[in-house]
Tab-separated table of C-alpha atoms and ligand atoms in Angstrom:
chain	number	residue	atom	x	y	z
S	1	UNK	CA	96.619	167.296	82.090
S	2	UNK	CA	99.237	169.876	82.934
S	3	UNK	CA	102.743	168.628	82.612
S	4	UNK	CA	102.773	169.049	86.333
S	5	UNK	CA	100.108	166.937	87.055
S	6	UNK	CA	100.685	164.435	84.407
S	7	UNK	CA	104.436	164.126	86.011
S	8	UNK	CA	102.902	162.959	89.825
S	9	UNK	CA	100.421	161.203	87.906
S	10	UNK	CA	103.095	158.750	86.067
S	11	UNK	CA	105.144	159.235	89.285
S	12	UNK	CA	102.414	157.430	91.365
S	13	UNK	CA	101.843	154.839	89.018
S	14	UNK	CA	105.072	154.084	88.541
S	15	UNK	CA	105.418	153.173	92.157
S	16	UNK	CA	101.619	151.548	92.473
S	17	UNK	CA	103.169	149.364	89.809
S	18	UNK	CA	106.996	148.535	91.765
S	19	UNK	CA	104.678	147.812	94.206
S	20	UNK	CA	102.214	145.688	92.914
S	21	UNK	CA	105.183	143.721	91.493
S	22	UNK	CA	106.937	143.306	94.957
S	23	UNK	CA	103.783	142.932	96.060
S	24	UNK	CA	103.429	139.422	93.974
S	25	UNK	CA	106.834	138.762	93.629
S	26	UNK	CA	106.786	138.138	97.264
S	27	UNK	CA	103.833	135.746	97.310
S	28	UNK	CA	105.684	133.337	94.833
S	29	UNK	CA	108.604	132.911	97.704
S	30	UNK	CA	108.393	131.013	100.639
S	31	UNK	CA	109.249	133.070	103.704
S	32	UNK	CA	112.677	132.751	104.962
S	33	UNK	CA	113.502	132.063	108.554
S	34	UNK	CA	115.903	134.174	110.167
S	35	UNK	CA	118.691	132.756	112.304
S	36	UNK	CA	118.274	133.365	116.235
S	37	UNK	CA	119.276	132.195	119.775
S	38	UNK	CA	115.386	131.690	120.711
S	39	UNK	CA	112.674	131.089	118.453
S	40	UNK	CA	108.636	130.680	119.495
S	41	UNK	CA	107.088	128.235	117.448
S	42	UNK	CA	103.903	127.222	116.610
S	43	UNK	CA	102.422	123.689	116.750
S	44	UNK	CA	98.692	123.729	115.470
S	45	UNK	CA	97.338	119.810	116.596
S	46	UNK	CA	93.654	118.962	115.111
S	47	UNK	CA	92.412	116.898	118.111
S	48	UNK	CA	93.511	114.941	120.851
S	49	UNK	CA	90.705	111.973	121.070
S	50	UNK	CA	93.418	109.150	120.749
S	51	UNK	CA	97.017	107.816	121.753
S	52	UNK	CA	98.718	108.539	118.182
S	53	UNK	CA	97.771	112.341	118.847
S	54	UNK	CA	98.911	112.464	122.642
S	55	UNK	CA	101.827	110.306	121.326
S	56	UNK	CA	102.365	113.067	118.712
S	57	UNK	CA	102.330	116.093	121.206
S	58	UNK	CA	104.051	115.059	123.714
S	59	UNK	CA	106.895	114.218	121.081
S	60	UNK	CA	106.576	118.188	120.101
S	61	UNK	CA	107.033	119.031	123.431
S	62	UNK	CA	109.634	117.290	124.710
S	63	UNK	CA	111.426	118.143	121.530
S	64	UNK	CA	110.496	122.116	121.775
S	65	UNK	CA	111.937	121.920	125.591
S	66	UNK	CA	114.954	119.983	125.074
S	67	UNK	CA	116.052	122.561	122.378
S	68	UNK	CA	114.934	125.814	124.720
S	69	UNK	CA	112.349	126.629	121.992
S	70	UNK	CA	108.997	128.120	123.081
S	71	UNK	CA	106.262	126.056	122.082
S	72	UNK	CA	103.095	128.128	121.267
S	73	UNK	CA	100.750	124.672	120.725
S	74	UNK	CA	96.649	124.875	120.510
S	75	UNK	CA	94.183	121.832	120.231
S	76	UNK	CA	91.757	122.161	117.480
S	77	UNK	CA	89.603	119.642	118.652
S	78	UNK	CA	88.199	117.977	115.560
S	79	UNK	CA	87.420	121.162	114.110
S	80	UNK	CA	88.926	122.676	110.762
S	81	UNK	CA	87.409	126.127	111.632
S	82	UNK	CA	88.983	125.912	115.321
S	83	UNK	CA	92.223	125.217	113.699
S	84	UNK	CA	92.282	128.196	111.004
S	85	UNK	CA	91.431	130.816	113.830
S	86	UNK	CA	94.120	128.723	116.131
S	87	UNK	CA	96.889	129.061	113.493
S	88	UNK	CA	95.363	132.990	112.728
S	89	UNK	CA	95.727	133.611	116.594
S	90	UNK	CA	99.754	132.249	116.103
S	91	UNK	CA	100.380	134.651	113.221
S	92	UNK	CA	98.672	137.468	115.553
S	93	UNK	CA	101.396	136.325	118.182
S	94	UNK	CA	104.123	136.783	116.052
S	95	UNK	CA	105.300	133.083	115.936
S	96	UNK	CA	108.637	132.373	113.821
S	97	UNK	CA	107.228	129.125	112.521
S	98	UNK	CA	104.017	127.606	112.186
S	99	UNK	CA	103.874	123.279	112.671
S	100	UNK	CA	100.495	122.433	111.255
S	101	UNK	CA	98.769	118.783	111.382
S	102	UNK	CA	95.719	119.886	108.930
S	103	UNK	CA	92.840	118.390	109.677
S	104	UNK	CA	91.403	117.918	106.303
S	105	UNK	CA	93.019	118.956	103.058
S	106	UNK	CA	90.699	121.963	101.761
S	107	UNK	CA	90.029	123.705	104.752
S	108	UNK	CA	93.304	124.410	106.048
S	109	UNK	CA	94.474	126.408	102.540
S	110	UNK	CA	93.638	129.561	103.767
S	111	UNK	CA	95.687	128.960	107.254
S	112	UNK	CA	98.429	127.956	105.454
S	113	UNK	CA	98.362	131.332	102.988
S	114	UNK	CA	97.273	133.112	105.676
S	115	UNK	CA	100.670	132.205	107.563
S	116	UNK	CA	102.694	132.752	104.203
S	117	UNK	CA	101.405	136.670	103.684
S	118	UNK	CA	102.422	137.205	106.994
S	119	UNK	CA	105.783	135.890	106.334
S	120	UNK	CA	105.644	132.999	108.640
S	121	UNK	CA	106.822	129.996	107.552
S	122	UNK	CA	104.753	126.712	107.711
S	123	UNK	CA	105.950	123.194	108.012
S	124	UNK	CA	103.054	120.477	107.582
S	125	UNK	CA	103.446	117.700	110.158
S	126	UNK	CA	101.586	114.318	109.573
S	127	UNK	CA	98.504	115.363	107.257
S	128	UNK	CA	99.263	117.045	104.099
S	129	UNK	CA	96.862	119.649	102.102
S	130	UNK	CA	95.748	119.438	98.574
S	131	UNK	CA	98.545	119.609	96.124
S	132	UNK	CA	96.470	121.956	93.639
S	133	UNK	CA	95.932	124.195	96.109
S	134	UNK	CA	99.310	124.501	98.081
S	135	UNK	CA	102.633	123.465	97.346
S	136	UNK	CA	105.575	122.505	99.144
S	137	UNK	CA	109.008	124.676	98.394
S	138	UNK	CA	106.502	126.913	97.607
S	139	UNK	CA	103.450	128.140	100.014
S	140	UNK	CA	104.753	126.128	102.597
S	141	UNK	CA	108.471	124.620	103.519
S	142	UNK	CA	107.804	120.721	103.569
S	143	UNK	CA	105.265	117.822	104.899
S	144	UNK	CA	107.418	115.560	107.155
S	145	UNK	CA	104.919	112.416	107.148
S	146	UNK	CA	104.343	109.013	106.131
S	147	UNK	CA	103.613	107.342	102.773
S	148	UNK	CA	99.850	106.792	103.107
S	149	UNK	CA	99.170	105.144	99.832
S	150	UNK	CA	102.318	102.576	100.621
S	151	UNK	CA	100.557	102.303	103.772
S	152	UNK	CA	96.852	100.906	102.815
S	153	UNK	CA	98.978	98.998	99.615
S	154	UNK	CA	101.159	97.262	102.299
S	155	UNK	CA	97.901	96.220	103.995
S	156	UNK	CA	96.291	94.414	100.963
S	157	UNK	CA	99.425	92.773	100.200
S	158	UNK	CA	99.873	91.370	103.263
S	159	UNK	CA	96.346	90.227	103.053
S	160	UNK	CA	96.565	89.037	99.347
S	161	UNK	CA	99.027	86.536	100.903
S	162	UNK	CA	97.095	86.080	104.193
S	163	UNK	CA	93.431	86.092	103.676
S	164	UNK	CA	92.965	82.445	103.820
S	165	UNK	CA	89.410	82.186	101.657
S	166	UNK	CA	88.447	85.348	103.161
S	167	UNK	CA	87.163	87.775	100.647
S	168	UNK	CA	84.567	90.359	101.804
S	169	UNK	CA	85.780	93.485	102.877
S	170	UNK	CA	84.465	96.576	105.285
S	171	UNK	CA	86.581	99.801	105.362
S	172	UNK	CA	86.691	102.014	107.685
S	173	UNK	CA	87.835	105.058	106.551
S	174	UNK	CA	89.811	107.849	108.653
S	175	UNK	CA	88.566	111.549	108.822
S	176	UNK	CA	86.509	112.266	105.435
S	177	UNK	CA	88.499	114.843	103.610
S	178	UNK	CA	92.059	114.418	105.282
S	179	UNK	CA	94.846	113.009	103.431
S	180	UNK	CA	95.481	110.089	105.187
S	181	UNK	CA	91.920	109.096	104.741
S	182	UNK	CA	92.277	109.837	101.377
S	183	UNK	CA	95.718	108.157	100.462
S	184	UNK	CA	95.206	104.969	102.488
S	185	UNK	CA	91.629	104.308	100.515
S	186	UNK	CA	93.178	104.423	96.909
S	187	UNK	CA	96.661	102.516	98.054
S	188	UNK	CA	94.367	99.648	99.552
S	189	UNK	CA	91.397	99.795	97.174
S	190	UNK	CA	93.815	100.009	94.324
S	191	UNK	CA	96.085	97.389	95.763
S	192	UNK	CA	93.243	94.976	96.684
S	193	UNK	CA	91.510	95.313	92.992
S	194	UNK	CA	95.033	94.696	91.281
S	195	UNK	CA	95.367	91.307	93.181
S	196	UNK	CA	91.871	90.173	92.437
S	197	UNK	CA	89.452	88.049	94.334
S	198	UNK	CA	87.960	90.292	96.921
S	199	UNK	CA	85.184	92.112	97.385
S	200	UNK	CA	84.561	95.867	99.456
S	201	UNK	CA	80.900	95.381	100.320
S	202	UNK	CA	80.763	98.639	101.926
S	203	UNK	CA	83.131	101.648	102.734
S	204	UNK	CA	82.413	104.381	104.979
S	205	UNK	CA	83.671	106.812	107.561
S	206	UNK	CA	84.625	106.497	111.210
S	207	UNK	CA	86.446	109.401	111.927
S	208	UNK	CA	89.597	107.877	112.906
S	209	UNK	CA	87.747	107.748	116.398
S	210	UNK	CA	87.260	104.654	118.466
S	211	UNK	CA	83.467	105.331	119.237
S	212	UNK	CA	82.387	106.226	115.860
S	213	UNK	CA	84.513	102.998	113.932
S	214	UNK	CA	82.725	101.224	116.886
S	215	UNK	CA	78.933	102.339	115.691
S	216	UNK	CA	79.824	102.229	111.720
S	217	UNK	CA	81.188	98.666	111.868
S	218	UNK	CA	78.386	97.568	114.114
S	219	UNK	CA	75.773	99.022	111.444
S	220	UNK	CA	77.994	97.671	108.347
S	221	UNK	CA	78.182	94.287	109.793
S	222	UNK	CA	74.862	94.025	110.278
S	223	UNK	CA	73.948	95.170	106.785
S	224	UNK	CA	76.647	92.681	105.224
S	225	UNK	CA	76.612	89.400	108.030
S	226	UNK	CA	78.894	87.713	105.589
S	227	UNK	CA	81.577	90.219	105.468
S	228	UNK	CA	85.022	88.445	106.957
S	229	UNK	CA	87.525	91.053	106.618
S	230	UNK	CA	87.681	94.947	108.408
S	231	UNK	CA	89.997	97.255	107.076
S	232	UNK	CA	90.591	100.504	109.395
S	233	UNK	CA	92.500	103.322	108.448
S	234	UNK	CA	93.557	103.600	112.282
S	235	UNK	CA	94.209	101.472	115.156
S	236	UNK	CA	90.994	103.345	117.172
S	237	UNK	CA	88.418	102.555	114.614
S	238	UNK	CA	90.160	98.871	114.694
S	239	UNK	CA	89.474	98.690	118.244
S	240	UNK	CA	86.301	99.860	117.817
S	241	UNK	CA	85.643	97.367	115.211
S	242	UNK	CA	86.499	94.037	117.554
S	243	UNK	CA	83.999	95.424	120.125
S	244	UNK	CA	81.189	95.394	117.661
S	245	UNK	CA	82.514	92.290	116.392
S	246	UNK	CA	82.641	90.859	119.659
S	247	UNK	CA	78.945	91.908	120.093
S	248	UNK	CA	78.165	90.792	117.079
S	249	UNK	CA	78.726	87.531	118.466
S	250	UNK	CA	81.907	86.756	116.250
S	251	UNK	CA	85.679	86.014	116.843
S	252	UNK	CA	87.988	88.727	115.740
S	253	UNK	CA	91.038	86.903	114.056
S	254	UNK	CA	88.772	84.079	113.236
S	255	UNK	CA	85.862	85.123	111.496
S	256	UNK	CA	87.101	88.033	110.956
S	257	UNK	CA	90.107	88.840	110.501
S	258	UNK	CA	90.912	92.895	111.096
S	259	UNK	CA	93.521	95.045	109.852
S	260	UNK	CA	94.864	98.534	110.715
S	261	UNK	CA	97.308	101.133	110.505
S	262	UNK	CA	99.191	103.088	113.761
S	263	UNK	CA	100.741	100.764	115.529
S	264	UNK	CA	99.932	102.369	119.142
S	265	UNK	CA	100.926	99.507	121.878
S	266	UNK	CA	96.944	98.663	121.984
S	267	UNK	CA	96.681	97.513	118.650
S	268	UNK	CA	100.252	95.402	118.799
S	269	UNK	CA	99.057	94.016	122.153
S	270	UNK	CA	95.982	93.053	119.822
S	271	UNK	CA	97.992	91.504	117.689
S	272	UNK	CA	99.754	89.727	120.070
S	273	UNK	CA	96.605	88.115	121.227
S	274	UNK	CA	94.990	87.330	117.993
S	275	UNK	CA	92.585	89.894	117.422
S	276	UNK	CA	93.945	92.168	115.062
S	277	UNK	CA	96.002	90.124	111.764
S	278	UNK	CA	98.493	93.028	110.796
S	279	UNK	CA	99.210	96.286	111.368
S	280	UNK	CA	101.427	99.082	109.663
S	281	UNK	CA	102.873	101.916	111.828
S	282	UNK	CA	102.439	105.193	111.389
S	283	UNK	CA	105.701	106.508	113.618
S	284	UNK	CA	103.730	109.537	115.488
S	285	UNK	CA	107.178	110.650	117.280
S	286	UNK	CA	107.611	113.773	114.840
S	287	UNK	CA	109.703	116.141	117.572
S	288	UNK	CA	113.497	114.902	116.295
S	289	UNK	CA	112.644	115.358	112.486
S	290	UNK	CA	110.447	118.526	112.612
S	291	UNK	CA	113.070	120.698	114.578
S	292	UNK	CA	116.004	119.237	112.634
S	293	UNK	CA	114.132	120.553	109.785
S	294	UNK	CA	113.109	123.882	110.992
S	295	UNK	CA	116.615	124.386	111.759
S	296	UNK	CA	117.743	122.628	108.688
S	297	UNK	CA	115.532	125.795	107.281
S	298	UNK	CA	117.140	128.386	109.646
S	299	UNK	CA	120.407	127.817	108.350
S	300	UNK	CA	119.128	128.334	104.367
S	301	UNK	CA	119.588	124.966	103.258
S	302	UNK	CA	116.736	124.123	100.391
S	303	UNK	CA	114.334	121.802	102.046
S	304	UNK	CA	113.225	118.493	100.325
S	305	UNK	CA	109.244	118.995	99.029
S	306	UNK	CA	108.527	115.600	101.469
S	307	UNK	CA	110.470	114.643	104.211
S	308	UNK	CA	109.375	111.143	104.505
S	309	UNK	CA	108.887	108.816	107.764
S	310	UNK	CA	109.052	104.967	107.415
S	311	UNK	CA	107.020	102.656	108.642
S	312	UNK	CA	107.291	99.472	110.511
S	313	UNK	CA	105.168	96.268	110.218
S	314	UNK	CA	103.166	94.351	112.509
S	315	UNK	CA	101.892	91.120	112.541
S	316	UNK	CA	101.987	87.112	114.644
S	317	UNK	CA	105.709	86.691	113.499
S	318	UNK	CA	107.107	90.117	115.053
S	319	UNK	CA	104.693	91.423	117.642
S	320	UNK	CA	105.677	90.278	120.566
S	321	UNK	CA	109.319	90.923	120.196
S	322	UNK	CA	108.476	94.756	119.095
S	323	UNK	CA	105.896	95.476	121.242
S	324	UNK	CA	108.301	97.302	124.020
S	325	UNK	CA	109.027	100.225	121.252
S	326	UNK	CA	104.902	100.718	120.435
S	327	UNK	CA	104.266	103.957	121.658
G	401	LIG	O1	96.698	107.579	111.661
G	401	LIG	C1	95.373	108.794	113.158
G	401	LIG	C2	95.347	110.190	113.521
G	401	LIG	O2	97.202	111.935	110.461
G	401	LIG	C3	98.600	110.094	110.252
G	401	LIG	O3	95.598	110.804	112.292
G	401	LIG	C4	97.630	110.781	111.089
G	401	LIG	C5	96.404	109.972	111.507
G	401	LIG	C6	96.625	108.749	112.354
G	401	LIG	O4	94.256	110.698	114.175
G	401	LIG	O5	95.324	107.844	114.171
C-alpha cells in the first residue's frame, strides 16, 4: 500500500467507523419531538368492531380538533399486518408522532422500530408490546393504559367474596397474543388460584368480539353444563356470553353468574338488570392524557415509562347511580 493510498484508506475507515457509531448511538435514543405551532399526528387504531374502540376514537378526535392538531388516523381492522403497513404509510407521510393501540404484542415490534429509525416518536395507547422486545424511555416514549393484571385480580376478588357456592369457571379470553388478553388471564387465574376453591374448566379465546365470545361460550357450556361462572376479558364477549346462556336455557345472574371488564353503558345497563355480577372499567377516553403527554414530550420533560389510567368498579350497589358517565 502506498502511503497515499494507505492515508484514504484509514481516512475512509475512520469515518465508516464515526459513522457506524452515530449510526448506533442514535438507535439507543428515543427520538425527540421538536416544538411547533402545528403538528400532524398519527393515531394507528386495530379495529373498530365494538363501542370501547368507537369510544376510543372518537376521544382521539375530538381531542386532535380541539387542540388544532391534524389527526392522520387509519383502522387496522383486526389485522396486525394492516396495522404495520398503516403505521409504515404514517412514517412515509412524515407524521411528527405516531399513537399506536398494538394489536397483539409481537407483531407490532417492527412498526414500532420502524417509526423509531425514522425518528418518529411513538406513544403506545391502550395495548402495550412485549417488554423484551421494546421498551418504554427507550424505543418508544410511554404506554398510557390501564393495569390489566389489577384488572382480572379485582375480578376474582370481588368474586372470592361474591360467588355464593359457585365454583366452576369459563374464561373468555380477549385477542390471543395482545396484552390485555395476556395480563387479565394471569391477574385473574393467579388471583382466583391464591383464594382457593374454584375451578377453570376451560379457557379459550373470543376475540374480544361479541359474535365470537357468543359461539365459544355456547360450545364451552355445552362441553362443561355444570360450569356457573363466565369470566370475559371484555364487555362484548360478556354480552355474547348471556345470549348463549340465554339459549342455553339458563338465567344469567342466577345460574350463572358473569363477569367482565369495560364498562361500556351496555354492560352497566346489564348490571343494572341482573345479568352481568361486576364489572371493572377500562376508561377508553384516552384524547386528554395522550396529547397532554405528547406535549408533555414536546416541551423535553422525561416521560414516565407507564402513564397509568384507573379504573372504576361496577356492580348491584353502584350501577345505577354511575351509569350516566358509562360511555
Ligand atoms: O378491553 C377491548 C378492546 O385494549 C384495553 O381492547 C383494550 C381492549 C378492551 O377491544 O374491549
Amino acid at each position: 500500500m502506498s502511503r497515499f493510498t494507505r492515508r484514504a484508506f484509514l481516512l475512509t475507515a475512520g469515518v465508516a467507523g464515526a459513522l457506524a457509531f452515530t449510526g448506533t448511538m442514535a438507535l439507543a435514543e428515543l427520538p425527540a419531538l421538536a416544538k411547533k405551532d402545528k403538528y400532524k399526528v398519527g393515531f394507528a387504531q386495530t379495529e373498530s368492531n365494538n363501542p370501547w374502540r368507537i369510544a376510543q376514537t372518537n376521544s382521539m378526535k375530538a381531542e386532535a380538533e380541539k387542540n388544532g392538531i391534524q389527526l392522520v388516523y387509519t383502522d387496522a381492522a383486526g389485522s396486525a399486518a394492516k396495522q404495520v403497513a398503516d403505521v409504515n404509510s404514517m412514517i412515509a407521510q412524515g407524521v411528527d408522532v405516531i399513537f399506536l393501540a398494538p394489536r397483539e404484542e409481537k407483531p407490532l415490534i417492527p412498526a414500532v422500530m420502524a417509526a423509531k429509525k425514522a425518528g418518529i416518536p411513538v406513544i403506545l395507547l391502550d395495548r402495550s408490546v412485549d417488554p423484551s422486545l421494546a421498551k418504554p424511555g427507550e424505543d418508544y416514549v410511554t404506554f398510557i393504559g390501564s393495569d390489566f393484571i389489577a384488572e382480572g385480580k379485582r375480578v376474582a376478588e370481588w368474586l372470592a367474596k361474591n360467588a355464593n357456592g359457585k365454583s366452576k369457571i369459563i374464561e373468555l379470553e380477549g385477542t390471543t397474543g395482545s396484552s390485555p388478553a395476556n395480563d387479565r388471564k394471569k391477574g385473574f387465574d393467579d388471583a382466583i388460584k391464591a383464594a382457593g376453591g374454584f375451578d377453570i374448566v376451560a379457557s379459550q379465546s373470543g376475540d374480544f368480539a361479541r359474535d365470537k365470545g357468543r359461539q365459544v361460550a355456547e360450545a364451552l357450556l355445552q362441553a362443561h353444563p355444570d360450569a356457573d361462572i363466565v369470566y370475559a376479558h371484555n364487555d362484548e364477549m360478556a354480552i355474547g356470553a348471556i345470549a348463549a346462556i340465554e339459549a342455553a336455557g339458563k338465567a344469567p345472574g342466577k345460574d350463572v353468574l358473569v363477569l367482565s371488564i369495560d364498562g361500556g353503558k351496555e354492560a352497566v345497563q346489564a348490571v343494572v338488570d341482573g345479568k352481568i355480577a361486576a364489572v371493572v372499567e377500562c376508561n377508553p377516553r384516552f384524547g386528554p392524557k395522550a396529547f397532554e403527554t405528547m406535549m408533555r414530550y414536546a416541551k423535553g420533560e422525561k416521560i414516565e415509562p407507564w402513564v397509568i389510567n384507573t379504573d372504576k368498579f361496577y356492580d348491584s350497589t353502584n350501577a345505577k347511580d354511575e351509569i350516566a358517565d358509562a360511555y
